[in-house]
Coordinates of C-alpha atoms in Angstrom, one line a residue:
M1 CA 2.5 32.7 10.6
H2 CA 3.3 30.2 12.6
M3 CA 6.8 29.4 12.1
R4 CA 6.7 25.5 10.9
Y5 CA 5.3 27.4 8.0
T6 CA 8.5 28.9 7.0
Y7 CA 11.1 28.2 4.9
Y8 CA 12.9 30.8 3.4
V9 CA 16.6 32.2 4.8
L10 CA 19.0 35.3 5.4
L11 CA 20.9 35.7 3.0
V12 CA 23.0 38.1 1.4
F13 CA 24.7 38.1 -2.4
G14 CA 27.9 38.5 -3.3
A15 CA 26.1 42.2 -4.7
G16 CA 25.1 43.1 -0.7
V17 CA 21.1 42.1 -2.2
M18 CA 19.7 41.0 1.2
G19 CA 16.6 38.1 0.8
R20 CA 14.7 35.4 1.8
A21 CA 15.6 31.7 -0.2
P22 CA 12.8 29.2 -0.4
C23 CA 16.0 27.2 0.5
D24 CA 19.7 27.0 2.6
S25 CA 20.8 25.3 0.2
P26 CA 23.9 27.8 -2.0
I27 CA 23.2 25.4 -5.5
Y28 CA 19.6 26.3 -5.4
C29 CA 18.0 28.4 -4.3
Q30 CA 20.6 31.0 -2.9
G31 CA 24.0 32.7 -3.1
D32 CA 27.1 34.2 -5.6
L33 CA 26.6 30.3 -7.4
L34 CA 23.2 30.4 -8.5
H35 CA 23.8 33.7 -9.7
T36 CA 26.6 33.8 -11.0
V37 CA 25.5 31.0 -13.5
Q38 CA 21.8 31.9 -14.0
M39 CA 22.8 34.8 -14.9
A40 CA 25.6 34.0 -17.6
K41 CA 22.3 32.7 -19.1
L42 CA 24.1 29.0 -20.0
F43 CA 21.1 27.5 -21.1
A44 CA 18.3 28.4 -22.3
D45 CA 15.7 27.3 -19.4
D46 CA 17.1 28.3 -16.2
K47 CA 16.1 25.2 -15.0
T48 CA 18.4 24.0 -16.1
F49 CA 20.5 24.4 -14.1
V50 CA 18.8 24.2 -10.6
D51 CA 17.6 20.2 -11.8
R52 CA 21.5 18.7 -12.3
P53 CA 22.4 17.3 -9.5
M54 CA 25.7 17.7 -8.3
L55 CA 28.4 14.8 -8.6
Q56 CA 30.3 15.7 -5.8
P57 CA 29.2 17.2 -2.2
E58 CA 28.3 20.7 -2.0
A59 CA 31.6 21.7 -0.3
S60 CA 33.4 20.3 -3.4
V61 CA 31.7 22.2 -5.4
L62 CA 31.4 25.4 -3.8
A63 CA 35.0 25.3 -3.1
E64 CA 36.0 24.2 -7.3
F65 CA 33.2 27.2 -8.1
A66 CA 35.8 29.6 -5.7
R67 CA 38.8 28.1 -7.1
I68 CA 37.5 29.4 -10.9
G69 CA 37.3 33.2 -9.8
G70 CA 33.4 32.8 -8.0
A71 CA 31.5 35.2 -8.9
N72 CA 34.3 36.5 -11.6
A73 CA 35.0 33.1 -13.5
T74 CA 35.1 33.9 -17.4
R75 CA 31.7 32.4 -18.9
A76 CA 34.2 29.3 -20.8
A77 CA 35.3 28.9 -17.1
L78 CA 31.3 28.0 -15.4
E79 CA 30.4 26.9 -19.1
L80 CA 33.9 23.7 -17.5
F81 CA 32.8 24.1 -13.7
V82 CA 28.8 23.2 -15.0
E83 CA 29.4 20.5 -16.7
E84 CA 32.0 18.7 -14.8
N85 CA 31.0 18.7 -10.8
F86 CA 26.7 18.1 -11.7
G87 CA 25.0 15.4 -13.6
S88 CA 22.7 15.8 -16.7
A89 CA 18.3 16.9 -15.2
G90 CA 16.6 13.9 -14.5
Y91 CA 19.6 11.3 -13.8
E92 CA 18.1 10.4 -10.3
L93 CA 15.1 8.8 -11.3
Q94 CA 14.4 6.5 -12.7
S95 CA 11.2 5.1 -14.9
A96 CA 9.1 2.9 -13.1
N97 CA 6.9 -0.4 -14.1
I98 CA 2.9 -0.1 -13.7
E99 CA 0.3 -2.7 -13.3
A100 CA -1.1 -4.9 -15.9
I101 CA -2.4 -2.5 -18.5
H102 CA -6.2 -3.3 -19.7
D103 CA -8.0 -1.8 -21.3
P104 CA -10.7 -0.1 -19.0
S105 CA -14.3 -1.4 -19.5
F106 CA -15.9 3.1 -20.7
L107 CA -13.6 2.4 -24.0
D108 CA -16.1 0.2 -24.7
R109 CA -18.8 3.4 -24.4
V110 CA -16.9 5.2 -26.6
Q111 CA -19.0 5.3 -29.9
D112 CA -16.4 6.4 -32.4
P113 CA -14.4 3.8 -34.0
V114 CA -11.4 6.8 -34.4
V115 CA -11.8 8.1 -30.7
Q116 CA -12.1 4.9 -28.7
A117 CA -9.1 3.7 -30.7
F118 CA -7.2 6.5 -29.5
G119 CA -9.4 6.6 -26.1
R120 CA -6.6 3.3 -25.8
A121 CA -4.0 4.8 -26.9
V122 CA -3.9 7.4 -24.4
H123 CA -4.6 4.9 -21.9
G124 CA -1.4 3.0 -23.5
M125 CA 1.0 5.8 -22.5
W126 CA 1.3 6.5 -18.5
G127 CA 4.2 4.1 -18.4
Q128 CA 6.3 6.1 -19.7
L129 CA 4.5 9.4 -17.4
V130 CA 6.0 7.6 -14.8
R131 CA 8.8 7.1 -11.8
V132 CA 10.5 6.5 -9.0
Q133 CA 13.0 8.6 -7.6
D134 CA 16.7 6.6 -6.6
L135 CA 18.5 9.3 -4.9
S136 CA 21.5 6.5 -4.0
R137 CA 22.5 7.4 -8.0
V138 CA 23.7 11.2 -5.6
C139 CA 26.1 11.6 -3.5
P140 CA 24.0 13.1 0.2
N141 CA 22.0 16.8 -0.1
C142 CA 23.4 17.1 -4.0
S143 CA 20.0 16.8 -5.9
S144 CA 17.5 19.6 -6.1
M145 CA 14.6 17.4 -5.2
L146 CA 13.1 16.2 -2.4
E147 CA 12.8 13.3 -1.2
L148 CA 10.1 11.0 -2.8
K149 CA 9.4 7.4 -1.0
H150 CA 6.6 6.5 -4.0
R151 CA 5.5 6.7 -8.0
F152 CA 4.3 9.4 -9.4
V153 CA 3.7 10.3 -12.7
V154 CA 5.1 13.6 -14.1
P155 CA 3.3 15.9 -16.2
G156 CA 6.4 15.5 -19.2
G157 CA 8.9 17.2 -20.5
R158 CA 11.2 20.4 -18.6
F159 CA 8.8 18.8 -16.2
V160 CA 10.5 15.5 -15.2
E161 CA 8.6 15.7 -11.1
P162 CA 5.5 15.9 -10.0
Y163 CA 3.7 18.7 -9.4
Y164 CA 1.2 19.7 -7.5
W165 CA -2.2 20.4 -9.2
D166 CA -1.3 18.4 -12.4
T167 CA -1.7 15.6 -10.4
Y168 CA -5.6 15.9 -9.9
F169 CA -5.7 16.0 -13.7
A170 CA -3.6 13.2 -14.0
L171 CA -5.4 11.2 -11.5
E172 CA -8.3 11.6 -13.4
G173 CA -7.5 9.4 -16.3
V174 CA -4.9 7.2 -13.4
L175 CA -7.9 5.7 -11.6
R176 CA -9.6 5.4 -14.6
S177 CA -7.5 3.2 -16.5
G178 CA -7.5 1.2 -13.3
L179 CA -4.1 1.5 -11.8
H180 CA -5.4 1.9 -8.3
E181 CA -1.7 1.2 -6.9
L182 CA -0.2 4.1 -8.8
A183 CA -2.9 6.0 -7.9
T184 CA -2.6 5.4 -4.2
E185 CA 1.3 6.0 -4.1
S186 CA 0.7 9.3 -6.1
I187 CA -1.4 10.9 -3.4
R188 CA 0.7 9.5 -0.7
N189 CA 4.0 11.4 -2.3
L190 CA 1.8 14.1 -1.3
L191 CA 0.3 13.9 1.8
D192 CA 3.8 13.0 2.9
L193 CA 5.1 16.5 1.5
V194 CA 2.6 17.5 3.9
T195 CA 4.0 15.5 6.7
K196 CA 7.3 16.9 6.7
H197 CA 7.2 20.3 5.0
G198 CA 3.7 21.7 6.2
F199 CA 1.9 22.1 2.6
V200 CA 2.6 20.9 -0.3
P201 CA 4.4 22.3 -2.9
N202 CA 4.8 23.8 -6.3
G203 CA 6.8 21.0 -7.2
A204 CA 8.3 19.0 -5.5
R205 CA 11.9 21.0 -5.6
V206 CA 13.8 22.5 -2.9
Y207 CA 13.2 26.0 -4.7
Y208 CA 9.9 25.3 -4.8
L209 CA 9.3 25.4 -0.8
S210 CA 8.6 28.8 -0.8
R211 CA 5.8 28.3 -2.7
S212 CA 2.1 26.3 -3.2
Q213 CA -0.3 25.4 -5.7
P214 CA -3.4 25.2 -6.2
P215 CA -5.1 22.9 -3.1
L216 CA -6.3 19.7 -4.3
L217 CA -5.0 17.4 -2.6
A218 CA -8.3 16.6 -0.5
L219 CA -10.5 16.5 -4.0
M220 CA -8.0 13.5 -5.0
V221 CA -8.4 11.6 -1.4
K222 CA -11.8 11.7 -2.7
L223 CA -11.7 11.5 -5.9
H224 CA -9.4 8.0 -4.9
Y225 CA -12.2 6.9 -2.6
E226 CA -14.8 7.5 -5.8
F227 CA -12.6 4.5 -7.6
T228 CA -11.1 2.7 -4.6
H229 CA -13.9 2.6 -1.5
D230 CA -10.8 2.8 0.4
A231 CA -12.0 3.6 3.8
S232 CA -9.3 3.3 6.0
F233 CA -6.9 5.7 3.5
V234 CA -8.9 8.6 4.1
C235 CA -8.6 7.6 7.5
E236 CA -4.7 7.7 6.9
A237 CA -5.0 10.6 5.4
L238 CA -7.6 13.0 7.3
P239 CA -5.3 14.8 9.9
V240 CA -2.1 15.9 7.3
L241 CA -6.1 17.6 5.2
R242 CA -6.4 19.6 8.5
R243 CA -2.7 20.3 8.7
E244 CA -3.1 21.8 4.8
H245 CA -6.2 23.0 5.4
D246 CA -4.9 25.8 8.4
Y247 CA -1.2 26.1 5.8
W248 CA -4.2 28.0 4.1
M249 CA -6.0 30.0 6.3
D250 CA -2.7 31.0 8.4
K251 CA -1.2 32.0 5.1
H252 CA -3.0 32.8 2.5
K253 CA -6.2 35.0 4.6
V254 CA -7.1 38.5 3.8
N255 CA -9.9 39.8 4.6
V256 CA -12.3 42.3 2.3
H257 CA -14.7 44.7 3.3
V258 CA -18.0 44.9 1.0
S259 CA -21.2 45.7 1.7
D260 CA -20.4 46.3 5.3
R261 CA -18.9 43.4 6.0
V262 CA -15.5 42.0 7.0
W263 CA -15.5 38.8 4.5
E264 CA -12.7 36.3 5.6
L265 CA -10.6 34.7 2.1
N266 CA -7.5 33.7 0.7
R267 CA -5.5 34.5 -1.3
Y268 CA -1.6 33.4 -3.1
F269 CA 0.9 35.2 -1.4
V270 CA 4.3 34.8 -0.5
D271 CA 6.2 35.7 1.8
I272 CA 9.7 35.8 -0.7
D273 CA 12.5 38.9 -2.0
V274 CA 14.6 36.6 -4.1
P275 CA 14.3 35.2 -8.1
R276 CA 12.5 32.6 -8.4
P277 CA 15.9 29.2 -8.9
E278 CA 14.2 27.7 -12.3
S279 CA 13.8 31.5 -13.8
Y280 CA 16.0 33.3 -12.2
S281 CA 18.0 35.5 -14.5
D282 CA 14.1 36.9 -16.3
D283 CA 13.2 37.5 -13.2
Y284 CA 16.3 39.7 -12.2
E285 CA 15.8 41.2 -15.3
L286 CA 12.3 42.7 -14.7
A287 CA 12.8 43.7 -11.1
R288 CA 15.5 46.3 -13.2
N289 CA 13.4 47.1 -15.3
V290 CA 11.2 48.1 -12.9
S291 CA 13.7 50.4 -11.2
S292 CA 16.8 50.5 -11.6
S293 CA 17.7 51.2 -8.2
D294 CA 14.4 50.7 -5.8
E295 CA 15.1 47.1 -3.5
R296 CA 11.3 47.7 -2.4
R297 CA 10.6 47.7 -5.6
W298 CA 12.5 45.0 -6.0
T299 CA 11.1 43.1 -3.4
Q300 CA 7.7 43.5 -4.1
V301 CA 8.0 42.4 -8.2
Y302 CA 9.4 38.9 -6.8
A303 CA 7.3 38.7 -4.6
D304 CA 4.7 39.2 -6.6
I305 CA 5.6 36.4 -10.1
T306 CA 6.9 34.5 -7.2
A307 CA 2.7 33.9 -6.1
A308 CA 1.7 34.1 -9.4
A309 CA 3.3 30.6 -9.7
E310 CA 2.1 29.4 -6.9
S311 CA -1.2 30.0 -8.9
G312 CA -0.2 27.6 -11.6
W313 CA -2.0 30.4 -13.9
D314 CA 1.8 31.4 -14.3
F315 CA 1.6 34.5 -16.2
S316 CA -1.8 36.2 -16.9
S317 CA -3.4 39.3 -17.5
R318 CA -5.4 38.5 -14.3
W319 CA -2.4 39.5 -11.5
V320 CA -0.7 42.7 -13.1
R321 CA -2.3 46.2 -12.6
E322 CA -2.2 47.4 -17.0
P323 CA -3.6 45.0 -18.6
D324 CA -3.5 46.9 -22.0
A325 CA 0.1 47.5 -21.4
P326 CA 2.5 46.2 -24.0
P327 CA 3.7 42.7 -24.2
E328 CA 7.7 44.0 -22.8
R329 CA 5.2 46.2 -20.1
L330 CA 2.8 43.7 -18.9
L331 CA 4.9 41.7 -16.7
Q332 CA 6.6 44.9 -14.0
T333 CA 2.9 46.0 -13.2
I334 CA 2.3 42.7 -11.9
R335 CA -0.3 42.3 -8.4
T336 CA -0.5 39.6 -7.0
R337 CA -1.1 40.2 -3.7
D338 CA -3.9 42.2 -4.4
V339 CA -5.5 39.3 -5.9
V340 CA -7.9 37.4 -4.4
P341 CA -8.7 35.2 -6.7
V342 CA -12.4 33.3 -7.6
D343 CA -10.9 30.3 -8.6
L344 CA -9.1 29.6 -6.3
N345 CA -11.6 30.3 -2.8
A346 CA -13.8 27.7 -4.9
I347 CA -11.9 25.1 -4.5
L348 CA -11.4 25.9 -1.1
Y349 CA -14.7 25.3 -1.4
Q350 CA -14.5 22.4 -2.1
T351 CA -11.9 21.2 0.2
E352 CA -13.8 22.0 2.9
M353 CA -17.0 20.5 1.7
A354 CA -14.8 17.0 0.8
I355 CA -12.6 17.1 4.1
A356 CA -16.2 17.3 5.6
E357 CA -17.2 13.8 3.2
L358 CA -14.3 12.1 4.2
A359 CA -14.9 12.8 7.4
V360 CA -18.4 10.5 7.1
V361 CA -16.4 8.1 5.9
S362 CA -14.3 8.0 8.8
N363 CA -17.3 8.2 11.6
D364 CA -16.3 11.4 12.3
P365 CA -19.4 13.5 12.5
A366 CA -17.9 16.5 15.1
L367 CA -14.9 17.3 11.9
A368 CA -17.8 16.9 9.1
A369 CA -19.7 19.7 11.2
D370 CA -17.1 21.8 11.9
F371 CA -15.9 21.6 8.0
W372 CA -19.6 21.4 6.5
R373 CA -20.0 24.8 8.0
Q374 CA -16.8 26.2 6.6
A375 CA -17.4 25.5 3.4
E376 CA -21.6 26.8 3.9
T377 CA -19.3 30.6 4.9
R378 CA -17.4 30.3 2.7
H379 CA -20.0 30.1 -0.4
E380 CA -21.3 33.5 1.5
A381 CA -18.3 35.1 1.0
I382 CA -17.6 34.1 -2.7
D383 CA -21.3 35.0 -3.8
A384 CA -20.4 38.8 -1.3
V385 CA -18.0 39.6 -3.1
M386 CA -17.1 38.0 -5.8
L387 CA -21.5 37.2 -8.1
D388 CA -21.6 40.2 -10.8
H389 CA -25.5 39.5 -10.5
E390 CA -26.1 41.3 -13.7
S391 CA -23.7 39.1 -15.8
G392 CA -24.6 36.2 -13.0
L393 CA -19.7 36.1 -13.5
Y394 CA -17.7 35.0 -10.6
F395 CA -15.0 37.8 -11.3
D396 CA -11.3 38.1 -9.2
Y397 CA -11.2 40.9 -6.4
I398 CA -9.3 43.6 -6.0
L399 CA -8.5 44.3 -2.5
S400 CA -6.3 48.3 -4.0
D401 CA -8.8 48.8 -6.0
Q402 CA -12.2 47.8 -3.8
R403 CA -13.5 46.3 -6.6
Q404 CA -14.3 43.3 -8.7
S405 CA -12.2 43.2 -11.6
R406 CA -14.6 42.4 -14.3
D407 CA -12.5 41.1 -16.8
F408 CA -13.8 37.4 -18.4
T409 CA -11.3 34.6 -17.1
A410 CA -11.9 30.9 -17.1
A411 CA -11.2 31.1 -13.4
S412 CA -14.7 32.6 -13.7
L413 CA -16.3 29.1 -14.1
W414 CA -15.1 26.7 -11.0
P415 CA -17.9 28.2 -9.1
Y416 CA -19.8 26.1 -10.8
W417 CA -18.8 23.6 -10.8
A418 CA -18.0 24.3 -6.7
F419 CA -21.5 24.8 -5.8
N420 CA -23.1 22.9 -7.9
A421 CA -26.5 24.2 -9.2
T422 CA -27.8 26.0 -6.3
H423 CA -27.7 29.2 -8.6
P424 CA -31.1 30.1 -10.0
D425 CA -32.2 28.4 -14.1
Q426 CA -31.9 32.1 -15.8
Q427 CA -28.1 33.1 -13.9
T428 CA -26.5 29.8 -15.1
D429 CA -28.3 30.8 -18.5
S430 CA -26.7 34.2 -19.0
V431 CA -23.6 32.9 -18.1
F432 CA -23.4 29.3 -20.5
N433 CA -23.9 31.5 -23.2
Y434 CA -22.0 33.9 -23.2
V435 CA -19.5 31.1 -22.6
N436 CA -21.1 30.0 -25.9
H437 CA -20.6 32.8 -27.5
I438 CA -16.7 32.3 -26.7
L439 CA -16.2 29.3 -27.4
D440 CA -18.3 30.7 -31.7
A441 CA -14.9 32.2 -32.1
N442 CA -13.2 29.5 -30.3
P443 CA -13.2 26.6 -31.9
G444 CA -10.1 24.9 -30.3
G445 CA -11.3 25.3 -26.8
L446 CA -12.0 27.6 -24.0
P447 CA -9.0 30.5 -24.3
A448 CA -7.5 31.3 -20.2
T449 CA -8.6 34.9 -20.6
L450 CA -9.9 37.6 -23.1
R451 CA -6.7 39.1 -23.7
T452 CA -3.9 38.6 -26.4
T453 CA -0.9 40.1 -23.9
G454 CA 1.5 37.1 -25.0
Q455 CA 1.3 35.1 -21.8
Q456 CA 0.6 31.4 -22.1
W457 CA -2.2 31.5 -19.8
D458 CA -4.1 34.2 -21.6
A459 CA -6.0 34.0 -24.9
P460 CA -5.3 32.4 -27.2
M461 CA -3.9 29.4 -25.0
A462 CA -7.3 26.8 -24.2
W463 CA -5.4 25.0 -21.3
P464 CA -6.7 20.9 -20.3
P465 CA -7.4 22.0 -16.7
Q466 CA -9.6 25.0 -18.5
Q467 CA -11.7 22.7 -20.0
Y468 CA -12.4 20.4 -17.9
V469 CA -14.1 23.2 -14.7
A470 CA -15.9 24.5 -17.7
M471 CA -17.2 20.7 -18.5
Q472 CA -18.2 20.5 -14.5
S473 CA -19.0 23.5 -14.1
A474 CA -21.9 22.4 -17.5
L475 CA -23.0 19.2 -16.1
S476 CA -23.1 20.7 -13.0
T477 CA -25.9 23.3 -13.5
N478 CA -28.1 21.3 -16.7
H479 CA -26.1 22.3 -19.1
T480 CA -25.3 19.5 -20.5
H481 CA -25.2 20.3 -24.3
L482 CA -22.5 23.1 -23.6
A483 CA -20.5 20.5 -22.1
Q484 CA -21.1 18.3 -24.6
R485 CA -19.8 20.8 -26.8
V486 CA -16.4 21.7 -24.9
A487 CA -15.6 17.9 -25.6
Q488 CA -15.6 17.6 -29.0
M489 CA -13.4 20.5 -29.0
Y490 CA -11.2 18.8 -26.4
V491 CA -11.0 15.4 -28.5
N492 CA -10.9 17.2 -31.9
S493 CA -7.5 19.6 -30.8
V494 CA -6.2 17.1 -28.8
F495 CA -5.9 14.2 -31.6
C496 CA -5.7 16.8 -34.4
A497 CA -2.2 17.7 -33.4
W498 CA -1.3 13.9 -32.1
Y499 CA -2.3 13.7 -35.4
A500 CA -0.3 15.7 -36.9
T501 CA 2.8 15.5 -34.5
G502 CA 3.0 11.9 -36.5
G503 CA 0.4 10.2 -34.3
S504 CA -1.4 6.9 -36.2
L505 CA -3.7 4.2 -35.1
A506 CA -2.6 0.6 -36.6
G507 CA -5.6 -0.1 -39.4
I508 CA -7.8 2.9 -38.5
V509 CA -5.6 6.6 -39.0
E510 CA -2.4 6.0 -41.7
K511 CA 0.6 7.7 -39.8
K512 CA 0.8 11.7 -42.0
A513 CA 3.7 10.9 -45.0
N514 CA 6.8 13.1 -44.3
V515 CA 6.5 12.7 -40.2
A516 CA 9.3 11.9 -38.4
D517 CA 7.2 11.7 -34.9
S518 CA 5.2 9.2 -33.4
G519 CA 3.0 12.0 -31.9
H520 CA 2.7 14.6 -29.5
M521 CA 1.1 14.9 -26.4
F522 CA 1.0 18.7 -25.7
E523 CA 0.3 20.5 -22.6
K524 CA -2.3 23.9 -23.8
F525 CA -3.7 24.0 -27.0
D526 CA -4.7 27.6 -29.4
S527 CA -8.1 27.4 -29.0
T528 CA -8.0 30.0 -31.9
R529 CA -6.7 27.1 -34.8
V530 CA -7.9 23.3 -33.8
G531 CA -4.9 21.3 -33.3
S532 CA -2.2 23.5 -32.4
A533 CA -0.1 23.7 -30.0
G534 CA -0.4 27.2 -27.7
G535 CA 3.0 29.0 -27.3
G536 CA 3.4 31.8 -24.7
G537 CA 5.0 31.9 -21.5
E538 CA 8.4 31.8 -19.7
Y539 CA 9.2 29.0 -21.6
T540 CA 8.2 26.1 -25.2
V541 CA 5.6 24.4 -25.3
Q542 CA 5.7 20.6 -23.9
D543 CA 4.7 16.9 -24.8
G544 CA 3.9 13.9 -22.8
F545 CA 1.4 15.4 -21.3
G546 CA 0.1 14.1 -17.6
W547 CA -3.2 16.4 -17.7
T548 CA -3.8 15.3 -20.5
N549 CA -3.8 13.0 -20.8
G550 CA -6.2 12.6 -17.3
V551 CA -8.3 14.6 -18.3
L552 CA -8.9 13.1 -22.6
L553 CA -9.7 9.5 -19.7
W554 CA -12.1 11.6 -17.8
V555 CA -14.1 13.0 -21.3
L556 CA -13.6 9.4 -22.6
D557 CA -15.8 8.4 -19.7
K558 CA -18.0 11.1 -19.0
F559 CA -19.1 11.5 -22.7
G560 CA -17.8 8.5 -25.2
H561 CA -21.8 8.1 -26.1
V562 CA -22.5 11.1 -27.9
L563 CA -18.6 11.9 -29.7
G564 CA -18.0 11.8 -33.2
A565 CA -14.8 11.8 -35.4
P566 CA -12.2 14.7 -34.5
V567 CA -12.4 16.5 -37.4
C568 CA -8.9 17.9 -38.1
P569 CA -8.1 20.7 -40.5
P570 CA -6.8 19.9 -43.4
S571 CA -2.9 20.5 -43.7

């Protein structure tokens, strides 16, 4: 491992536990203050504390913590200490102006008047989600936010900073809304993070510096070029994209032995052995439920739970040893680093193809040839290790068991989008007939998995990125009717949830009686009930929502000519 990618710091908790933290902050990443505040559970969500900026310099905050008794402070003293020494989450952010919004021409092709009007309403929501950072509002080094020089789109709800893979799906809508400058700035922030840290962190917080997220940056630059034809931006981005690719190949590479060959693929991998600061008490208690005293087991839990967070699928039965365990025990069997994920490797194939295509734009044929070769090699490896020829499905590979997982997940479809119609028709027909069968029982969309565990990346949760990938994979394999079916389901779910929570369209859709709110765009949906928000996981369902809006506008652009009016269940 190259040391330039290592951001972990040796630390000692008051309890004597040694570990590596994601950053050296004794407030936001490590130490007695973090441990004491988070284990006191002052907030329903641990993220609340680590998102609050300090109101005075770090040394003063630490001195005040010591004055009230440090690790032995009473709960009342801790509550007062936090209120007097920390501002509110998001204090260092401000709403930002965006370019003038005009109705994009693709909405004219949307045939149904309700869907068209809803599309215009969503198109007009970007201003609610755009932020700019102003660190001058807090003292130097008093915020957990990483420096961002440009505007960005936040997901919404508890997520008040930009997130890596969320940004791609939001950009599908931002670019269609004609907000090209906002898209450029959003991507430039991510490029700056790679330049400074060697990779794009999970989100723009210091406590995320131990992990990334699904690496979609090259696809963002490619998407940006498709809309803007800005070759100079491509030339600027290419060296940074190569550096990020190096990071994934250095830190996340794994050799898989199948069919008397060694195949080089990638996995999610985080070298950390302390709780995630933003979920500190959950991780700390999980580790002690696994073992009351074995620090090596704690280390394993912390590393695997953080690697699962890196996947974006936090959390899911994909990452556990015992997927049939009772919900309260499920995460005690976490083993993320033992899994070679099919979607990550399909994304890296797309990354390599995108870098090759962008190299052509920048007139670098040698670089293009190199990355085409890498992509071809990865394609061969994915097919050899992850493709089940009988079903036609791709599955995660379990290293310790030396086998495919054989559990269908929405990630199983990602290679069909990535490889773009390179499979036999008989194989893809079998796969998408199976997907149609799943959808028969899930009118609210394709569920993340077929297991119901209480985790948010399992059934019955239907997530916008997964609906997007299902549609892209169906389009790439000429299963247009399935893509249209998923598109209509997605519009139904998003619209009906928005309408049920008070959404209205002047002169077209009247507001529901006795509903105080004005419509919520949720981050996820219940696949079994049209118009119901999803649940499960570490936090309540969030409203906003960047990737929901982005995928909705993409759907209207691609399928608006065939979409019917949303059909919502009776109240």
